[in-house]
Tab-separated table of C-alpha atoms and ligand atoms in Angstrom:
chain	number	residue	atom	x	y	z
W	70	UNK	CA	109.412	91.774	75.190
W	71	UNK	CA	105.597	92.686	74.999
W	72	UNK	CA	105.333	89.026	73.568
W	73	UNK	CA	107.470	87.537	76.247
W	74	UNK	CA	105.554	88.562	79.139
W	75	UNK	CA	101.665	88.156	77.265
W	76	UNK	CA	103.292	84.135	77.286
W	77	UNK	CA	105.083	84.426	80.310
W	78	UNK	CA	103.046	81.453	83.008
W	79	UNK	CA	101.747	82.745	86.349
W	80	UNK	CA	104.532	82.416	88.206
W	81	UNK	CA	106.943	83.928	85.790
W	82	UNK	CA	104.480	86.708	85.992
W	83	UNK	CA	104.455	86.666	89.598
W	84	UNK	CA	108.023	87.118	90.151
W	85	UNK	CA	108.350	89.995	87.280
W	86	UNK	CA	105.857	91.847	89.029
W	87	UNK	CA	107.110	91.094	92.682
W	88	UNK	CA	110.295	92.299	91.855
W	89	UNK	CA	109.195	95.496	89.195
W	90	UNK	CA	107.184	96.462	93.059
W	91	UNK	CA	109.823	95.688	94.828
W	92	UNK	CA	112.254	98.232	92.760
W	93	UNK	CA	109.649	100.862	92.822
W	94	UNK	CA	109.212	100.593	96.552
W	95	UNK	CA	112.887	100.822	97.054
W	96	UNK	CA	113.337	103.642	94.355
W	97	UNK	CA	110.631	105.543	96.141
W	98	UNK	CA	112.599	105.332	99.188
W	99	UNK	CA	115.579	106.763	97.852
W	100	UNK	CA	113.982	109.135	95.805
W	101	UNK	CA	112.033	110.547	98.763
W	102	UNK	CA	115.160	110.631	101.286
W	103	UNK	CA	117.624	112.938	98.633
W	104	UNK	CA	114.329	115.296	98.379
W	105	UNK	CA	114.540	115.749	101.935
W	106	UNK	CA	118.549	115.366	102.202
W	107	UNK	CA	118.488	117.839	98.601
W	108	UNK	CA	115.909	120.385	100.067
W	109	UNK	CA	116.634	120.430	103.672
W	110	UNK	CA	115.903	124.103	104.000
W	111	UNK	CA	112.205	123.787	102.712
W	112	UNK	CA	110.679	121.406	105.099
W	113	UNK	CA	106.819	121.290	105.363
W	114	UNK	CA	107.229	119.054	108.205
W	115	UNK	CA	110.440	119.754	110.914
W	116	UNK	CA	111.141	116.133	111.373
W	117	UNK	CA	110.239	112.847	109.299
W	118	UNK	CA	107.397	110.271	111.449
W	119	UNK	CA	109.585	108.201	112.841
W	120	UNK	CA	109.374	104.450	111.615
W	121	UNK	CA	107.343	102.277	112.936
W	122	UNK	CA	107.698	97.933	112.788
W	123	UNK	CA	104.197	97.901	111.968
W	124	UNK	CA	104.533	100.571	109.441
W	125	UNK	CA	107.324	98.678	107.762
W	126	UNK	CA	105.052	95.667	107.382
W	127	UNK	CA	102.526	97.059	106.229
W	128	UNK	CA	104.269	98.956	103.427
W	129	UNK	CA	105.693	95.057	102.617
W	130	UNK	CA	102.633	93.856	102.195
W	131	UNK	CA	101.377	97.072	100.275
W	132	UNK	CA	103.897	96.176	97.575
W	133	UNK	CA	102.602	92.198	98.119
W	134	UNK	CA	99.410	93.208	97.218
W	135	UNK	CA	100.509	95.848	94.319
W	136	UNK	CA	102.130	93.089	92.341
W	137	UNK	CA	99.052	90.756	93.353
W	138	UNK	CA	96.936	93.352	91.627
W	139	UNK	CA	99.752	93.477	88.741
W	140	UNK	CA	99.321	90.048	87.596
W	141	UNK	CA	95.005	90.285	87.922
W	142	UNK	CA	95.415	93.345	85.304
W	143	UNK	CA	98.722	91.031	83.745
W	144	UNK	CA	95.774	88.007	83.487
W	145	UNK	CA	92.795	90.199	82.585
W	146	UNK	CA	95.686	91.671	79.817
W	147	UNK	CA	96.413	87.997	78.372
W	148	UNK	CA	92.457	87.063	77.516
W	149	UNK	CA	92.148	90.937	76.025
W	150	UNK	CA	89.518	91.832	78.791
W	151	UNK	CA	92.212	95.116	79.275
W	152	UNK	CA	93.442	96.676	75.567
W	153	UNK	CA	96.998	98.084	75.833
W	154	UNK	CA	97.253	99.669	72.480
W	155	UNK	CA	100.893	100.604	70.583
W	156	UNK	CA	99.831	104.293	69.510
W	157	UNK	CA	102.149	107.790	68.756
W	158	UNK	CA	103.242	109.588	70.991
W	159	UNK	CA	100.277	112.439	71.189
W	160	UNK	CA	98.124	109.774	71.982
W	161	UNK	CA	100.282	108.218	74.170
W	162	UNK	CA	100.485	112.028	75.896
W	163	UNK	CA	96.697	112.143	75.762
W	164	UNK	CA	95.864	108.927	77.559
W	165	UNK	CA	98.375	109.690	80.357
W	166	UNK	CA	96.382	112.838	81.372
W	167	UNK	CA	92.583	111.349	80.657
W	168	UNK	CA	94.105	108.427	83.154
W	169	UNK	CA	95.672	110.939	85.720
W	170	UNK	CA	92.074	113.401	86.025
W	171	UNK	CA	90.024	110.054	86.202
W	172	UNK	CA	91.777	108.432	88.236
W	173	UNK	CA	92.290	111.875	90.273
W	174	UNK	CA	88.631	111.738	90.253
W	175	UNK	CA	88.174	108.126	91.136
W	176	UNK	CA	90.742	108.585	94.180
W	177	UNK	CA	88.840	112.171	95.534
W	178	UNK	CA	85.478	110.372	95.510
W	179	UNK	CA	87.276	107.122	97.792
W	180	UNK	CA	89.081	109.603	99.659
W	181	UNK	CA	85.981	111.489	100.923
W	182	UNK	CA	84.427	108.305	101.580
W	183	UNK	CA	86.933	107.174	103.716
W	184	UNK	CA	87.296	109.849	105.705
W	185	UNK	CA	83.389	109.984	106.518
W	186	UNK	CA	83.358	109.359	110.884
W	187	UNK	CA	82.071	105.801	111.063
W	188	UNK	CA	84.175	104.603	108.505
W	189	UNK	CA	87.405	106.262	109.164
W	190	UNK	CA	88.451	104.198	111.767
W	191	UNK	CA	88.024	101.238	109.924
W	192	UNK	CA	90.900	101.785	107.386
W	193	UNK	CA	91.850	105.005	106.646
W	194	UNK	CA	93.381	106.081	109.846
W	195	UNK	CA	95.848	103.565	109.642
W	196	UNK	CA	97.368	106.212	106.657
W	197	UNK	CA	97.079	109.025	108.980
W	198	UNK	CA	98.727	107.083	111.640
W	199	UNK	CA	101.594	109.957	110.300
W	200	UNK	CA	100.919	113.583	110.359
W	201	UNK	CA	103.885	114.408	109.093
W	202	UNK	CA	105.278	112.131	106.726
W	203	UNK	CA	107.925	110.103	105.732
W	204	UNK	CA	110.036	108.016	103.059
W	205	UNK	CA	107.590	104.761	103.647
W	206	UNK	CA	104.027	106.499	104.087
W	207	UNK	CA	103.096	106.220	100.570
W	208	UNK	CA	103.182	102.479	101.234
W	209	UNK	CA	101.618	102.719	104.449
W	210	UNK	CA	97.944	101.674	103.779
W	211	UNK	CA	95.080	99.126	105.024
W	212	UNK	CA	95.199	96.009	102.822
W	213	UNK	CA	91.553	97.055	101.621
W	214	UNK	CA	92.735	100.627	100.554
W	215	UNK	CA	95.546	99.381	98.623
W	216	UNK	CA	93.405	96.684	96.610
W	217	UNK	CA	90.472	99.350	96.052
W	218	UNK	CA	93.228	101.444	94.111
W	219	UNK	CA	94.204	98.731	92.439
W	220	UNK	CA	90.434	97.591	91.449
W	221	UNK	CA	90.085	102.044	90.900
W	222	UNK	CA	92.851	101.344	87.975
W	223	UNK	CA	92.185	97.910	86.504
W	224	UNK	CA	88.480	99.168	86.306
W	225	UNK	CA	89.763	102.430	84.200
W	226	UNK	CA	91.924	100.200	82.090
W	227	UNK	CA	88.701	97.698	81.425
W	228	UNK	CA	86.759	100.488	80.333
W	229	UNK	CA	89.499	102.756	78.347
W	230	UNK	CA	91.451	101.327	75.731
W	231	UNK	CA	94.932	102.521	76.861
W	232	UNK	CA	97.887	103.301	75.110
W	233	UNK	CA	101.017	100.983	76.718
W	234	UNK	CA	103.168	103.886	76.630
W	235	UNK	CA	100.616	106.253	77.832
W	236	UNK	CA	100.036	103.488	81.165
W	237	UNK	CA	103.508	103.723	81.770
W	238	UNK	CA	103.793	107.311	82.153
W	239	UNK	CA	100.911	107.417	84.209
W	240	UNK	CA	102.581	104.560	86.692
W	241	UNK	CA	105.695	106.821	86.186
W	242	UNK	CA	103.723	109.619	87.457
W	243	UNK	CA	101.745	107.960	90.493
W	244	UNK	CA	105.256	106.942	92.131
W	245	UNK	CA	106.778	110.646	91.475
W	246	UNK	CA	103.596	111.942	92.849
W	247	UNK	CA	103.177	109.694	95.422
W	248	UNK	CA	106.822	110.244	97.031
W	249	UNK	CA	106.701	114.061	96.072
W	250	UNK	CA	103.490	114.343	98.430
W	251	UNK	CA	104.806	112.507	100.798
W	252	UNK	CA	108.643	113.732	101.016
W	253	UNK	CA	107.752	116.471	103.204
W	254	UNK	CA	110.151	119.032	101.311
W	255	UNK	CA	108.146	121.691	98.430
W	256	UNK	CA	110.726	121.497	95.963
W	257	UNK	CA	108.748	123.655	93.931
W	258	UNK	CA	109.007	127.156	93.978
W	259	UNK	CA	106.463	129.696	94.571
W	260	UNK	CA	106.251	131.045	90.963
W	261	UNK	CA	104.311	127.423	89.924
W	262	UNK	CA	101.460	128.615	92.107
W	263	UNK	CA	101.134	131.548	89.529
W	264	UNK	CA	101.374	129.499	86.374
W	265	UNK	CA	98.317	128.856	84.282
W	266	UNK	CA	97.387	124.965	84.330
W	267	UNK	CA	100.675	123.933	86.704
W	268	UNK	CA	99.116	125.811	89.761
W	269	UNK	CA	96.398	123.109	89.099
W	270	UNK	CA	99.199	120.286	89.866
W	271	UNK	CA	98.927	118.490	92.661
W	272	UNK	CA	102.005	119.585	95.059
W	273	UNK	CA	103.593	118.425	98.299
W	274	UNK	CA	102.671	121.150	100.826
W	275	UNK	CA	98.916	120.215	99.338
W	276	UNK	CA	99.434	116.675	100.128
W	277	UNK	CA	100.978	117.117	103.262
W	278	UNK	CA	98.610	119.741	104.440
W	279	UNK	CA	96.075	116.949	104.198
W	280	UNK	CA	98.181	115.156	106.510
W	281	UNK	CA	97.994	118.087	109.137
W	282	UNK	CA	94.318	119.007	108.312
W	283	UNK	CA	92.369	115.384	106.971
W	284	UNK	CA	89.046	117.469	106.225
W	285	UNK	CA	90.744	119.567	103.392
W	286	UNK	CA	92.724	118.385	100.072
W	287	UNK	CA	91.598	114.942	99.050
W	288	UNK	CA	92.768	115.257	95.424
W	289	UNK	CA	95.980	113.649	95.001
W	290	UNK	CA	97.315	114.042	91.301
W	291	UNK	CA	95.190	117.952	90.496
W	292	UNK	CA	93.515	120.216	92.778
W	293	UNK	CA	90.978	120.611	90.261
W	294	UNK	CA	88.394	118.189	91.999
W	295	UNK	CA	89.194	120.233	95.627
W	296	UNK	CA	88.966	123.246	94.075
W	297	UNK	CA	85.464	121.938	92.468
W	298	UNK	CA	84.041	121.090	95.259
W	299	UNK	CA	85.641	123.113	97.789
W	300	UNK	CA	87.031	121.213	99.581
W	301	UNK	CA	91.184	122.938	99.071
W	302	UNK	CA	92.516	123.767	102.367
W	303	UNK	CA	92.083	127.884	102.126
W	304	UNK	CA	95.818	128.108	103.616
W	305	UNK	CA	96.610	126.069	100.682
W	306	UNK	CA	98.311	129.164	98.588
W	307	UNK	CA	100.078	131.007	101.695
W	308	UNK	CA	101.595	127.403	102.527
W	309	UNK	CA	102.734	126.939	98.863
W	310	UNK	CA	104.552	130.267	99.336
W	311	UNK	CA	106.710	129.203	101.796
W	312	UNK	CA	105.047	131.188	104.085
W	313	UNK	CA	106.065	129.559	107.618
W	314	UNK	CA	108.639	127.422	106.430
W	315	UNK	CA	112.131	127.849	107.276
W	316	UNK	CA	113.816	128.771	103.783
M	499	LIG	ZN1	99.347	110.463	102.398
M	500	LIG	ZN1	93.119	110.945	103.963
């Protein structure tokens, strides 16, 4: 299959990617309405952002743009400037976490860059157009923030020599984080705050509290980086309690 797609022509390539986006935008979707339909009784927020027509385009041409970025790593893949290697599965394991913390750190650096005053306006905002959140958000972005993450990744993947396996699971995991933080449910329950190394994992009251509150929690996958620089909302533990929330 590998083979297939390394001989696959642009086009081919361009409609395996459009619809691979396509099926993760829509399995996002659903994903993110049974959390809220599953955990009705632990809303963060008490009502989803409504939806917006300019919201909806934009998260179209968020997942234009995602398999636009697909087929630049696809291309970059095809004349070995990106190395997807076939390793076990430790190292598979491994890569997936070195590419979620750099990545994590990649994102907090852009995130607090974005949010600086003069700059905000410019793109970012259009994110926090929703305070609270709902099943589209994580696809509502300015065109430049969406390819910036994509440059943030193909850059990683030009400079790491990445397992295939181990770039799946991290995709895996940026769409389950992604519609986690942006659900506006905590399906988790209060005993992961206490756990050694999960209390580290990025949750969705942390996410959505940077909804609420943009100058805190601008981590996205760890709260290791907020936590570094001090930057985690200091409600950030009483939220995860459940403290406020109606369950
Ligand atoms: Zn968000
Ligand atoms: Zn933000």
């Amino acid at each position: 299959m590998l083979e297939g797609l390394r001989n696959a022509s642009f086009a081919e390539a361009g409609g395996i990617f459009l619809v691979s986006n396509l099926l993760i935008f829509g399995g996002s979707i659903l994903l993110c309405w049974l959390l809220g339909f599953a955990f009705k009784n632990r809303r963060i927020f008490d009502r989803w952002e409504p939806l917006r027509r300019v919201e909806v385009g934009a998260a179209i041409g968020t997942v234009f743009l995602n398999s636009a970025v697909s087929v630049i790593g696809w291309w970059l893949w095809t004349r070995d400037l990106i190395v997807l290697e076939a390793s076990s599965v430790g190292r598979s394991v491994f890569d997936a976490m070195v590419m979620i913390l750099a990545m994590d750190l990649g994102m907090y650096v852009f995130h607090r860059i974005a949010h600086v005053r003069w700059l905000y306006p410019l793109m970012h905002r259009f994110h926090h157009r929703h305070e609270a959140t709902n099943p589209i958000s994580l696809f509502v972005f300015h065109p430049i923030e969406v390819l910036g993450f994509g440059g943030l990744m193909i850059f990683f993947l030009a400079v790491y020599p990445m397992t295939f396996a181990g770039l799946i699971a991290y995709l895996t995991l940026n769409v389950l984080f992604g519609t986690l933080g942006h659900s506006g449910v905590e399906p988790f329950p209060a005993l992961v705050n206490r756990l050694p190394l999960i209390r580290w994992v990025g949750t969705s009251t942390f996410h959505a509290e940077h909804h609420e509150h943009p100058r805190y929690n601008f981590g996205f996958y760890t709260l290791l980086w907020d936590r570094l620089f001090g930057t985690l909302d200091p409600e950030y533990d009483r939220r995860f309690a459940g403290e406020g929330r109606t369950d």
